[in-house]
Short mmCIF file of C-alpha atoms and ligand atoms in Angstrom, two decimals:
data_model
loop_
_atom_site.label_atom_id
_atom_site.label_comp_id
_atom_site.label_asym_id
_atom_site.label_seq_id
_atom_site.Cartn_x
_atom_site.Cartn_y
_atom_site.Cartn_z
CA MET A 20 15.67 9.57 -0.72
CA ASN A 21 12.90 10.90 1.56
CA ALA A 22 9.65 11.06 0.05
CA VAL A 23 8.79 14.47 1.18
CA GLU A 24 11.12 17.47 2.99
CA GLY A 25 9.81 20.02 4.47
CA ARG A 26 12.28 23.57 5.85
CA ARG A 27 11.39 25.91 7.17
CA LEU A 28 7.53 25.92 5.63
CA TYR A 29 5.65 28.98 6.31
CA LYS A 30 1.95 30.10 5.60
CA THR A 31 -0.25 32.61 6.07
CA TYR A 32 -4.35 33.18 5.70
CA GLY A 33 -3.78 37.32 5.24
CA GLU A 34 -3.22 38.13 9.08
CA LEU A 35 -4.07 34.57 10.67
CA VAL A 36 -0.73 32.26 10.70
CA ALA A 37 -1.27 28.86 9.65
CA VAL A 38 1.66 27.11 9.25
CA ASP A 39 4.99 29.09 11.29
CA HIS A 40 7.73 27.28 9.74
CA ILE A 41 8.06 24.01 10.59
CA ASP A 42 10.47 21.25 9.41
CA PHE A 43 9.63 17.58 8.98
CA ASP A 44 11.09 14.68 6.95
CA VAL A 45 8.66 11.87 5.74
CA ARG A 46 10.56 8.92 4.81
CA GLU A 47 9.82 6.34 2.33
CA ARG A 48 7.50 3.94 2.93
CA GLU A 49 6.48 4.46 6.52
CA CYS A 50 3.43 5.72 7.75
CA PHE A 51 3.56 9.53 8.67
CA GLY A 52 1.11 10.70 10.57
CA PHE A 53 -0.06 14.76 11.91
CA LEU A 54 -1.89 14.91 15.28
CA GLY A 55 -3.16 18.62 16.67
CA PRO A 56 -5.95 19.80 17.94
CA ASN A 57 -8.53 21.75 15.83
CA GLY A 58 -7.02 24.69 13.63
CA ALA A 59 -3.34 23.14 13.96
CA GLY A 60 -1.96 23.08 10.07
CA LYS A 61 -2.75 19.84 9.68
CA THR A 62 -5.21 20.18 6.88
CA THR A 63 -3.03 23.17 5.45
CA THR A 64 0.30 21.47 5.50
CA MET A 65 -1.17 18.92 3.30
CA LYS A 66 -2.59 20.84 0.51
CA MET A 67 0.94 22.88 0.22
CA ILE A 68 2.33 18.80 -0.32
CA TYR A 69 -1.27 17.89 -2.46
CA GLY A 70 -1.39 21.36 -4.46
CA LEU A 71 -3.57 23.00 -3.47
CA ALA A 72 -2.10 25.52 -0.59
CA GLY A 73 0.07 27.75 -2.31
CA VAL A 74 3.69 28.08 -0.06
CA ASP A 75 4.71 31.23 0.92
CA GLU A 76 7.98 30.38 2.12
CA GLY A 77 10.50 27.69 2.96
CA GLU A 78 11.29 24.25 0.62
CA LEU A 79 9.09 21.45 0.32
CA ARG A 80 10.10 18.38 -1.65
CA VAL A 81 7.55 15.93 -2.70
CA LEU A 82 9.12 12.60 -4.75
CA GLY A 83 12.45 14.75 -5.02
CA LEU A 84 10.82 17.07 -7.14
CA ASP A 85 10.19 20.74 -6.06
CA ALA A 86 6.43 21.38 -5.24
CA ARG A 87 6.20 24.49 -5.59
CA LYS A 88 7.42 24.29 -9.32
CA GLU A 89 6.64 20.96 -10.52
CA ARG A 90 2.95 20.65 -9.56
CA ARG A 91 1.79 18.68 -12.38
CA LYS A 92 4.17 15.93 -11.90
CA VAL A 93 3.72 15.55 -8.27
CA LYS A 94 0.34 15.48 -8.90
CA SER A 95 0.37 12.72 -10.94
CA ARG A 96 1.71 10.36 -8.59
CA LEU A 97 0.25 11.59 -5.48
CA GLY A 98 -3.54 10.05 -4.21
CA VAL A 99 -5.85 12.66 -2.11
CA VAL A 100 -8.36 12.00 0.57
CA PRO A 101 -9.49 15.26 1.88
CA GLN A 102 -10.99 16.13 5.00
CA GLU A 103 -14.39 17.26 3.52
CA ALA A 104 -15.93 14.66 1.02
CA ASN A 105 -15.29 16.20 -2.79
CA LEU A 106 -17.36 13.55 -4.47
CA ASP A 107 -18.89 14.11 -7.91
CA TRP A 108 -22.16 13.95 -6.64
CA ASP A 109 -23.28 14.26 -10.68
CA LEU A 110 -22.19 11.03 -11.31
CA THR A 111 -22.67 7.48 -10.64
CA VAL A 112 -20.38 5.66 -7.86
CA ARG A 113 -18.96 3.71 -10.93
CA GLU A 114 -18.41 6.98 -12.99
CA ASN A 115 -16.91 8.74 -10.23
CA LEU A 116 -14.00 5.95 -10.54
CA VAL A 117 -13.94 6.11 -14.24
CA GLN A 118 -13.83 9.77 -14.13
CA GLN A 119 -10.76 10.07 -11.96
CA ALA A 120 -9.26 7.63 -14.00
CA LEU A 121 -9.65 10.26 -17.08
CA TYR A 122 -8.57 13.04 -15.23
CA TYR A 123 -5.05 11.42 -14.47
CA GLY A 124 -5.17 9.51 -17.92
CA ALA A 125 -4.65 6.24 -16.45
CA GLN A 126 -5.87 2.86 -17.66
CA ALA A 127 -8.75 1.67 -15.14
CA ASP A 128 -10.70 -0.34 -17.16
CA GLY A 129 -9.81 -3.57 -14.72
CA ARG A 130 -8.92 -1.71 -11.52
CA ILE A 131 -12.87 0.10 -11.07
CA ASP A 132 -14.28 -3.28 -10.25
CA GLU A 133 -11.65 -4.25 -8.04
CA LEU A 134 -11.67 -0.54 -6.03
CA LEU A 135 -14.95 -0.68 -5.91
CA ALA A 136 -14.58 -4.12 -4.09
CA LEU A 137 -12.13 -2.96 -1.53
CA ALA A 138 -14.34 -0.28 -0.62
CA GLN A 139 -16.94 -3.11 -0.39
CA LEU A 140 -19.42 -1.02 -2.67
CA GLY A 141 -19.40 -3.35 -5.55
CA GLN A 142 -23.25 -3.41 -4.82
CA ARG A 143 -23.74 0.26 -5.21
CA SER A 144 -21.69 0.95 -8.01
CA ALA A 145 -24.60 2.58 -9.59
CA SER A 146 -25.57 4.85 -7.05
CA LYS A 147 -25.07 8.85 -6.23
CA PRO A 148 -22.80 9.78 -3.61
CA ARG A 149 -25.31 11.18 -1.69
CA GLU A 150 -27.55 8.35 -1.79
CA LEU A 151 -24.63 6.56 0.09
CA SER A 152 -23.96 6.70 4.22
CA GLY A 153 -21.20 8.85 5.19
CA GLY A 154 -18.87 5.40 5.89
CA MET A 155 -19.36 4.59 3.07
CA GLN A 156 -18.18 7.94 0.93
CA ARG A 157 -15.29 8.06 2.54
CA ARG A 158 -14.61 4.11 1.73
CA LEU A 159 -15.10 5.14 -2.11
CA LEU A 160 -12.92 8.85 -0.89
CA ILE A 161 -10.35 6.13 -0.65
CA ALA A 162 -10.75 4.18 -3.13
CA ARG A 163 -10.64 7.46 -5.94
CA ALA A 164 -7.57 8.17 -4.52
CA LEU A 165 -6.35 4.97 -5.02
CA ILE A 166 -6.82 4.72 -8.90
CA ASN A 167 -3.50 5.96 -10.33
CA GLN A 168 -1.15 3.71 -8.25
CA PRO A 169 -0.10 6.59 -6.59
CA GLU A 170 3.61 6.13 -4.58
CA LEU A 171 1.96 8.68 -2.17
CA ILE A 172 -0.95 8.72 -0.46
CA VAL A 173 -2.05 11.83 1.70
CA LEU A 174 -5.07 10.65 3.77
CA ASP A 175 -6.65 13.71 5.79
CA GLU A 176 -8.70 12.56 8.52
CA PRO A 177 -9.40 9.29 6.74
CA THR A 178 -11.27 6.78 9.58
CA THR A 179 -13.78 10.17 10.54
CA GLY A 180 -16.83 9.20 10.79
CA LEU A 181 -16.28 5.80 10.57
CA ASP A 182 -17.88 2.85 12.84
CA PRO A 183 -15.34 0.55 14.52
CA GLN A 184 -15.25 -2.03 11.70
CA ALA A 185 -14.85 0.27 8.66
CA ARG A 186 -11.89 2.16 10.51
CA LEU A 187 -10.17 -1.31 11.57
CA ALA A 188 -11.03 -1.72 7.49
CA VAL A 189 -8.88 1.12 6.86
CA TRP A 190 -6.17 -0.15 8.53
CA ASP A 191 -5.78 -2.91 6.69
CA LEU A 192 -5.98 -1.31 3.63
CA LEU A 193 -3.59 1.17 4.67
CA ASP A 194 -0.70 -1.98 5.99
CA GLY A 195 -1.28 -3.27 2.93
CA LEU A 196 -0.97 -0.51 0.95
CA LYS A 197 2.59 0.28 3.04
CA ASP A 198 3.84 -4.02 2.45
CA GLY A 199 3.26 -2.97 -1.21
CA GLY A 200 6.29 0.47 -0.85
CA VAL A 201 3.54 3.24 -0.28
CA THR A 202 4.03 6.30 1.31
CA LEU A 203 1.50 7.11 3.64
CA ILE A 204 0.70 10.16 5.21
CA LEU A 205 -2.41 10.82 7.18
CA THR A 206 -3.39 12.91 9.68
CA THR A 207 -6.10 12.13 13.15
CA HIS A 208 -7.88 13.03 15.89
CA TYR A 209 -7.41 8.89 17.41
CA MET A 210 -4.57 8.75 19.44
CA GLU A 211 -4.98 5.17 18.94
CA GLU A 212 -4.98 5.34 15.68
CA ALA A 213 -1.61 7.05 15.74
CA GLU A 214 -0.29 4.63 17.76
CA ARG A 215 -1.04 1.76 16.03
CA ILE A 216 -0.09 2.20 12.51
CA CYS A 217 2.32 5.87 12.05
CA ASP A 218 5.59 4.71 12.45
CA ARG A 219 6.79 8.12 12.91
CA LEU A 220 4.47 11.26 13.31
CA ALA A 221 4.40 15.11 14.06
CA ILE A 222 2.17 16.85 16.51
CA MET A 223 1.32 19.55 15.94
CA ASP A 224 0.12 22.80 17.55
CA GLN A 225 -0.88 26.51 16.45
CA GLY A 226 1.16 26.22 13.10
CA LYS A 227 4.52 24.45 15.11
CA ILE A 228 5.77 21.22 15.70
CA VAL A 229 5.91 20.64 19.02
CA ALA A 230 6.86 17.16 19.37
CA TYR A 231 8.01 14.99 16.66
CA GLY A 232 9.85 10.92 16.11
CA SER A 233 7.87 7.26 16.55
CA PRO A 234 4.91 6.98 18.85
CA GLY A 235 7.45 4.83 21.51
CA GLU A 236 10.11 7.17 21.24
CA LEU A 237 7.50 10.51 22.33
CA ARG A 238 6.41 8.01 24.73
CA ASP A 239 9.80 7.75 26.60
CA ARG A 240 10.71 11.43 25.98
CA TYR A 241 8.50 12.76 28.16
CA GLY A 242 7.92 10.02 30.35
CA GLN A 243 3.95 9.30 29.12
CA PRO A 244 1.58 6.63 28.63
CA ASN A 245 0.98 7.61 26.15
CA LEU A 246 0.35 10.25 22.63
CA GLU A 247 -2.10 12.58 24.83
CA GLY A 248 0.54 12.19 27.71
CA VAL A 249 2.94 13.23 26.02
CA PHE A 250 0.56 16.64 24.39
CA ILE A 251 -0.60 17.10 27.91
CA GLU A 252 2.88 17.65 29.30
CA ILE A 253 3.83 19.46 26.11
CA THR A 254 1.41 22.06 26.02
CA GLY A 255 -0.97 21.91 29.66
CA ARG A 256 -3.62 21.62 27.79
CA GLY A 257 -5.21 18.37 25.95
CA LEU A 258 -4.84 17.30 21.77
CA ARG A 259 -8.68 17.58 20.97
CA GLU A 260 -9.08 21.03 21.34
CA MET B 2 2.23 34.80 -10.12
CA THR B 3 3.19 33.21 -13.16
CA LEU B 4 0.43 32.67 -15.83
CA ALA B 5 1.11 29.27 -18.01
CA PHE B 6 -0.65 28.10 -21.21
CA PRO B 7 -3.42 25.75 -20.68
CA SER B 8 -3.11 21.71 -21.59
CA LEU B 9 -5.48 20.81 -24.69
CA ARG B 10 -5.40 17.50 -22.69
CA MET B 11 -6.32 18.55 -19.24
CA ALA B 12 -9.08 20.45 -20.70
CA PHE B 13 -10.42 17.36 -22.72
CA ARG B 14 -10.71 15.91 -19.45
CA VAL B 15 -12.75 18.72 -17.77
CA TRP B 16 -15.01 18.91 -20.38
CA ARG B 17 -15.80 15.02 -20.89
CA ARG B 18 -16.61 15.44 -16.84
CA ASP B 19 -19.56 17.98 -17.86
CA LEU B 20 -20.45 15.95 -21.26
CA ARG B 21 -20.93 12.81 -18.68
CA VAL B 22 -23.28 14.70 -16.77
CA PHE B 23 -25.19 16.29 -19.41
CA SER B 24 -25.32 12.96 -21.47
CA SER B 25 -27.68 12.12 -18.53
CA LEU B 26 -29.92 15.12 -17.75
CA TRP B 27 -30.76 16.88 -21.22
CA LYS B 28 -33.70 14.49 -21.80
CA GLY B 29 -35.36 15.65 -18.88
CA ALA B 30 -34.51 18.83 -16.56
CA LEU B 31 -32.61 20.52 -19.62
CA LEU B 32 -35.38 19.85 -22.70
CA PRO B 33 -37.61 23.25 -21.36
CA THR B 34 -33.54 25.67 -22.25
CA PHE B 35 -34.68 24.79 -26.04
CA LEU B 36 -37.91 25.48 -26.14
CA ASP B 37 -37.03 29.24 -24.81
CA PRO B 38 -35.96 30.64 -27.92
CA VAL B 39 -38.90 29.30 -29.65
CA LEU B 40 -41.65 31.09 -27.43
CA TYR B 41 -39.55 34.06 -28.71
CA LEU B 42 -39.94 33.21 -32.71
CA LEU B 43 -43.33 32.21 -32.02
CA ALA B 44 -44.85 35.63 -29.76
CA MET B 45 -42.05 38.14 -31.19
CA GLY B 46 -42.09 36.93 -35.15
CA PHE B 47 -45.12 35.50 -35.39
CA GLY B 48 -47.18 37.91 -33.25
CA LEU B 49 -45.62 40.96 -33.43
CA GLY B 50 -44.41 40.50 -37.32
CA ALA B 51 -48.59 40.76 -38.03
CA TYR B 52 -48.17 44.34 -37.45
CA ILE B 53 -44.64 44.53 -38.24
CA ALA B 54 -44.17 43.79 -41.46
CA SER B 55 -40.87 44.03 -42.38
CA ILE B 56 -37.67 45.63 -41.54
CA ASN B 57 -35.08 47.50 -43.65
CA GLY B 58 -36.92 45.30 -46.08
CA ILE B 59 -36.73 42.21 -44.33
CA PRO B 60 -39.66 40.29 -43.28
CA TYR B 61 -39.70 40.33 -38.72
CA LYS B 62 -39.69 37.21 -38.46
CA ASP B 63 -37.16 36.47 -40.34
CA PHE B 64 -35.28 39.25 -38.47
CA ILE B 65 -35.88 37.90 -35.27
CA ALA B 66 -35.05 34.80 -35.87
CA SER B 67 -31.53 35.38 -37.28
CA GLY B 68 -30.82 37.44 -34.21
CA LEU B 69 -32.33 35.19 -31.26
CA VAL B 70 -30.00 31.90 -32.57
CA ALA B 71 -27.88 35.16 -31.20
CA SER B 72 -28.95 34.95 -27.86
CA ALA B 73 -29.71 31.29 -27.62
CA ALA B 74 -26.31 30.52 -27.08
CA MET B 75 -25.73 34.12 -24.94
CA TRP B 76 -28.57 32.17 -22.57
CA ALA B 77 -27.13 28.54 -22.52
CA THR B 78 -23.80 30.32 -21.66
CA ALA B 79 -24.77 32.62 -19.08
CA PHE B 80 -26.32 30.23 -16.79
CA GLU B 81 -23.64 27.14 -17.23
CA THR B 82 -20.78 29.61 -16.30
CA THR B 83 -22.17 31.86 -13.38
CA TYR B 84 -24.48 29.30 -11.38
CA ASN B 85 -23.46 25.80 -12.47
CA VAL B 86 -19.54 26.64 -12.23
CA HIS B 87 -20.49 28.79 -8.85
CA PHE B 88 -22.12 25.02 -7.18
CA ARG B 89 -19.49 22.92 -9.12
CA MET B 90 -16.29 25.33 -7.32
CA THR B 91 -17.97 26.96 -4.15
CA GLU B 92 -21.01 24.13 -2.58
CA TYR B 93 -19.56 20.70 -4.45
CA ARG B 94 -15.63 21.45 -3.61
CA LEU B 95 -15.47 19.59 -7.29
CA TYR B 96 -12.90 21.68 -8.35
CA ASP B 97 -10.38 20.85 -5.26
CA ASN B 98 -10.57 17.16 -5.97
CA VAL B 99 -10.02 18.16 -10.18
CA LEU B 100 -7.17 20.18 -8.88
CA SER B 101 -5.69 17.82 -7.03
CA THR B 102 -4.40 15.31 -9.82
CA PRO B 103 -2.75 16.46 -12.38
CA VAL B 104 -5.35 19.41 -13.80
CA GLU B 105 -3.67 23.00 -13.12
CA VAL B 106 -6.48 25.40 -12.93
CA GLU B 107 -5.73 27.10 -15.94
CA ASP B 108 -6.86 23.75 -17.71
CA LEU B 109 -10.48 23.83 -15.46
CA VAL B 110 -10.89 27.23 -17.10
CA LEU B 111 -10.17 26.07 -20.63
CA GLY B 112 -12.31 23.20 -19.57
CA GLU B 113 -15.27 25.14 -18.61
CA MET B 114 -15.05 27.24 -21.25
CA ALA B 115 -14.95 24.33 -23.35
CA TRP B 116 -18.06 22.73 -22.26
CA ALA B 117 -20.51 26.07 -21.89
CA CYS B 118 -19.38 26.24 -25.83
CA THR B 119 -20.83 23.25 -26.51
CA ARG B 120 -24.31 23.51 -24.38
CA ALA B 121 -24.32 27.25 -26.78
CA VAL B 122 -23.83 24.87 -30.20
CA ILE B 123 -26.62 22.81 -28.90
CA TYR B 124 -28.87 25.04 -27.92
CA GLY B 125 -28.28 27.17 -30.97
CA THR B 126 -27.72 24.76 -33.99
CA VAL B 127 -31.00 23.06 -32.77
CA PHE B 128 -32.78 26.58 -32.88
CA LEU B 129 -31.17 27.12 -36.52
CA ILE B 130 -32.78 23.98 -37.56
CA ILE B 131 -36.22 24.78 -36.22
CA VAL B 132 -35.72 28.60 -37.84
CA ALA B 133 -34.79 26.40 -40.90
CA LEU B 134 -38.14 24.31 -40.62
CA PHE B 135 -39.66 27.85 -40.52
CA GLY B 136 -38.30 28.27 -43.71
CA LEU B 137 -36.39 31.56 -42.50
CA ILE B 138 -33.19 31.06 -43.69
CA HIS B 139 -31.96 32.73 -46.86
CA SER B 140 -28.57 32.34 -47.07
CA PRO B 141 -26.24 28.84 -47.17
CA TRP B 142 -23.65 30.09 -45.59
CA ALA B 143 -26.43 29.97 -42.80
CA VAL B 144 -24.61 26.12 -42.34
CA VAL B 145 -21.79 27.76 -40.64
CA THR B 146 -23.04 29.74 -37.84
CA PRO B 147 -22.41 26.90 -35.62
CA VAL B 148 -18.36 27.85 -35.91
CA PHE B 149 -18.93 31.85 -35.46
CA ILE B 150 -21.71 30.52 -32.14
CA VAL B 151 -18.26 28.95 -30.37
CA ILE B 152 -16.49 31.52 -31.11
CA GLY B 153 -19.24 34.08 -29.69
CA ALA B 154 -20.29 31.30 -26.44
CA ALA B 155 -15.99 31.57 -25.68
CA CYS B 156 -16.92 35.24 -24.87
CA PHE B 157 -19.65 34.77 -23.10
CA ALA B 158 -18.03 31.81 -21.51
CA ALA B 159 -14.64 34.06 -20.40
CA ILE B 160 -17.11 36.76 -18.82
CA GLY B 161 -19.74 34.62 -16.89
CA LEU B 162 -16.62 32.79 -15.75
CA SER B 163 -15.00 36.33 -14.86
CA PHE B 164 -17.37 37.39 -12.98
CA THR B 165 -18.84 33.86 -11.18
CA THR B 166 -14.70 33.98 -10.23
CA ILE B 167 -14.56 37.68 -8.44
CA VAL B 168 -18.17 37.42 -7.03
CA GLY B 169 -17.87 34.26 -5.62
CA LYS B 170 -21.66 35.28 -3.84
CA VAL B 171 -24.76 33.48 -5.15
CA ASP B 172 -26.63 35.96 -3.52
CA TYR B 173 -25.56 38.59 -6.47
CA PHE B 174 -25.34 36.70 -9.48
CA THR B 175 -29.07 38.30 -10.48
CA TYR B 176 -26.73 41.27 -11.10
CA TYR B 177 -24.97 39.61 -13.94
CA TYR B 178 -28.97 38.94 -15.50
CA THR B 179 -30.63 42.48 -14.32
CA LEU B 180 -27.77 44.52 -15.36
CA PHE B 181 -25.58 43.18 -18.07
CA VAL B 182 -27.64 39.93 -19.14
CA THR B 183 -31.14 41.03 -20.47
CA PRO B 184 -30.43 44.63 -21.60
CA MET B 185 -28.30 42.96 -24.07
CA PHE B 186 -30.74 40.57 -25.38
CA LEU B 187 -33.18 43.51 -24.88
CA PHE B 188 -30.66 46.18 -27.24
CA SER B 189 -28.63 44.52 -28.92
CA GLY B 190 -29.70 44.69 -32.30
CA ILE B 191 -32.39 41.55 -31.79
CA PHE B 192 -35.99 42.24 -32.01
CA TYR B 193 -35.07 46.37 -33.98
CA PRO B 194 -32.55 47.47 -35.80
CA LEU B 195 -30.49 50.24 -33.94
CA ASP B 196 -30.62 52.62 -36.72
CA ARG B 197 -33.04 55.38 -35.39
CA LEU B 198 -31.49 55.00 -31.99
CA PRO B 199 -29.42 58.13 -30.24
CA GLN B 200 -26.03 57.85 -31.57
CA TRP B 201 -24.66 56.42 -27.35
CA THR B 202 -26.69 53.37 -27.69
CA HIS B 203 -24.53 52.03 -30.95
CA VAL B 204 -21.66 52.76 -28.73
CA VAL B 205 -22.42 51.26 -25.88
CA ALA B 206 -23.69 48.21 -28.01
CA TRP B 207 -19.81 47.91 -29.46
CA PHE B 208 -18.83 47.14 -26.25
CA THR B 209 -21.04 43.98 -25.42
CA PRO B 210 -20.27 40.76 -27.28
CA LEU B 211 -24.05 39.46 -28.02
CA TYR B 212 -24.45 42.67 -30.84
CA HIS B 213 -21.71 41.12 -32.95
CA LEU B 214 -22.38 38.18 -32.72
CA VAL B 215 -26.63 39.34 -33.52
CA LEU B 216 -24.16 40.84 -36.41
CA ILE B 217 -22.45 37.92 -37.23
CA THR B 218 -25.64 35.16 -37.48
CA ARG B 219 -27.50 38.05 -39.19
CA GLY B 220 -24.81 37.85 -42.14
CA LEU B 221 -24.60 34.17 -42.39
CA ILE B 222 -28.47 33.43 -42.35
CA LEU B 223 -30.19 36.17 -44.46
CA GLY B 224 -27.40 36.88 -47.49
CA PRO B 225 -23.87 36.92 -46.67
CA HIS B 226 -22.16 40.25 -45.32
CA LEU B 227 -18.74 38.78 -45.54
CA LEU B 228 -16.06 41.75 -44.27
CA SER B 229 -18.86 42.61 -41.62
CA VAL B 230 -18.48 38.78 -40.13
CA LEU B 231 -15.04 38.49 -40.04
CA GLY B 232 -14.71 42.13 -38.20
CA ASN B 233 -16.96 40.72 -35.75
CA THR B 234 -15.74 37.77 -35.38
CA LEU B 235 -12.16 39.25 -35.33
CA TRP B 236 -13.86 41.76 -31.76
CA LEU B 237 -15.05 39.00 -30.20
CA VAL B 238 -11.78 36.47 -29.91
CA VAL B 239 -9.58 39.28 -29.27
CA VAL B 240 -11.84 39.79 -26.36
CA THR B 241 -12.38 36.67 -25.47
CA ALA B 242 -7.88 36.10 -25.51
CA GLY B 243 -7.88 39.22 -23.36
CA LEU B 244 -10.10 38.01 -20.28
CA PHE B 245 -9.16 34.74 -20.27
CA SER B 246 -6.87 34.97 -17.90
CA VAL B 247 -9.32 36.81 -14.96
CA PRO B 248 -11.02 33.28 -13.97
CA VAL B 249 -7.56 32.20 -14.13
CA ILE B 250 -6.54 33.91 -11.31
CA TRP B 251 -9.58 34.28 -9.88
CA MET B 252 -9.74 30.97 -9.50
CA ARG B 253 -6.18 30.13 -8.87
CA LYS B 254 -6.68 33.09 -5.63
CA ARG B 255 -10.23 30.95 -4.28
CA LEU B 256 -8.76 27.35 -4.62
CA VAL B 257 -5.34 27.39 -4.10
CA PRO B 258 -4.70 30.54 -1.72
N1 ATP C 318 -8.92 28.77 3.26
C1 ATP C 318 -8.59 29.82 4.47
N2 ATP C 318 -9.03 31.02 4.59
C2 ATP C 318 -8.39 31.34 5.77
N3 ATP C 318 -7.79 31.04 6.73
C3 ATP C 318 -8.31 29.12 6.01
C4 ATP C 318 -8.78 28.34 5.60
N4 ATP C 318 -8.05 27.49 5.57
C5 ATP C 318 -7.32 27.18 6.80
N5 ATP C 318 -7.22 28.48 7.63
C6 ATP C 318 -7.28 28.07 9.00
O1 ATP C 318 -5.84 28.28 8.89
C7 ATP C 318 -5.90 27.33 10.27
C8 ATP C 318 -5.18 26.49 10.34
O2 ATP C 318 -5.93 25.19 9.64
P1 ATP C 318 -6.13 23.52 9.34
O3 ATP C 318 -7.44 23.77 8.53
O4 ATP C 318 -4.75 23.55 8.63
O5 ATP C 318 -6.35 23.36 10.66
P2 ATP C 318 -5.82 21.56 11.21
O6 ATP C 318 -5.13 21.33 12.12
O7 ATP C 318 -6.65 20.75 9.70
O8 ATP C 318 -8.02 21.38 11.75
P3 ATP C 318 -8.51 20.48 11.98
O9 ATP C 318 -8.93 19.29 13.20
O10 ATP C 318 -10.59 20.88 12.42
O11 ATP C 318 -8.84 20.16 10.41
C9 ATP C 318 -6.96 27.90 11.33
O12 ATP C 318 -6.58 28.00 11.72
C10 ATP C 318 -7.53 28.10 9.96
O13 ATP C 318 -8.88 28.72 10.29
MG1 MG C 319 -8.19 19.53 8.63
#
C-alpha cells in the first residue's frame, strides 16, 4: 500500500490555480520530496495532505484513508512541520511539547525529555520560543511533530535557515526516522539536500508536476549532472525563482 | 460544507491550553481587569448614589451592583473573543498548528467559547464576592449567579467570535466596542431602568444579550424573580445555539481554505 496517493488533485484560491491536476504516489517508508520555485504549489499540496487546505477536485488517500472525509483520523497519525514557525509563543519550550501531546491525547511523559534532547534544547526547556534562534525554533517544530509517534511526517522546508551543522543533524534525524519505518514527505529548495535524502521526488512548476522519479532516474532521463540541470532542461529556467 | 457537532474531548484540550497560559499571567497583567467593575461601583454606586437614594424602592448602589455583575462578564468575554482570538488566529498562527492535530474547527470554536466563559465566570464571581462584602446582596439565590454568567458569557462569546472571524482585520475592532459593547453597557438597564425611556429603546434593548443577563443577575441578587430568570435564560440559550455555526464557518473559510 502507498502512504499517500494523489489523483488529479486540483486546488484554486479564487482565480489562481495553485495545484493543477497532479498525480503522485508516496510509498511507505520512503522519503519523498517536492521541489520547485516559489509559488509552485508545494505548500498547498502539503496542506491538502495534512488537512489545512481543502481539496477542490480529485482524490487524495493518506494512510489508506480518504483525506477529505476522515480528516480527524488522518491527522491523528501524521506529524507536521509547517513552513512558518507556528509555535505557541505564550508557553515555554517544554509546555509547547506537553500541550502538543494533549492535542493528540498522547501519553508523552517520558518522551518530552527525549524530544528536547533530540532537538538539543534540553538547556532551553524553560525559555519562551521567542527567545530561541530561528534554527532552534525549527528544531523545536521538528521535535513537536514527533510527539504522537506519527507514521507519516510532512515537513515543509525543514532545513531552511539552519546552519550547515544543524542541517546535517536534521538529515541524520530524518535518516533515523526512516530506518524506524516512518514515511517522510518534505519540500526543499536545496538540490543537494534532495539528492542526499530523497528516495524519489516530484518537481513542481506553476501547480503542475513537471518531473517525477528518483534523483538518479531524473538525471539519466534528461542527461543532466544534477536536478538543477533537469529543471532548466524542462522549463528553460532555474529552479530558484 | 458540512457542519459537524464538536467533540467535547477536543474542545477541552483547546480550553486547557488557554488555562495554561492564564495561570502564568493572571497575577500580573490581568489583575487590573478585576478592578474595573469595582471602580464603577464606587464612582456610580457610592458617588452618584449619594444623590439618587433609590430606584423603584431599591437603594441605588444595590441596583447597579447587581447589573455590574453582568457587565463584568461581558467585558471579560469581549476582550477574549476579539483581540485575543484574533492574535492567536492571524498573528501567531496558533490555530494552524491546532488544526493540524486531531482538533477540528468546530472543536476549536467550542474550546475558545468555553475559555471565554471561564474568564467571565472568574471575573464575574470575584466581583460578586466584592458586592457581597459590601452587603448589597438581598437573596440567597445569588449563589447560583455564576451558572447564569456562563450562559450569558456563551452568548457574548458567540457574538464576539462571529465578529472576529467575519471582520478579520484588527483595525476595525474598535467598531465592536463603540457600536456594540459600550452602548450595551450604557443602555441595558445597568445604571437606570428603561421604564421612562421611549418604547423603541425597550425593543432595541430586547435584542441585546446584556439586557437579558442584567435582568437575570438582578433577579437573582435582589430577590428571586425566577420566572423572569428562566425567560431571559431561554433567550440567551436560543441565540447562542443559533449563532454557533457562524464562527465555525468563517474560521474554516480563513484557516482551511
Ligand atoms: N491562502 C492563500 N490564499 C490565496 N492564495 C494562496 C494562498 N496560499 C497560497 N496561495 C497561492 O498559491 C500558489 C502556490 O503557493 P504555495 O504556497 O503552495 O507555493 P510553494 O511552492 O510552497 O512556494 P514557496 O517555495 O514560496 O513556499 C501561490 O501563487 C500563492 O500565492
Ligand atoms: Mg511553501
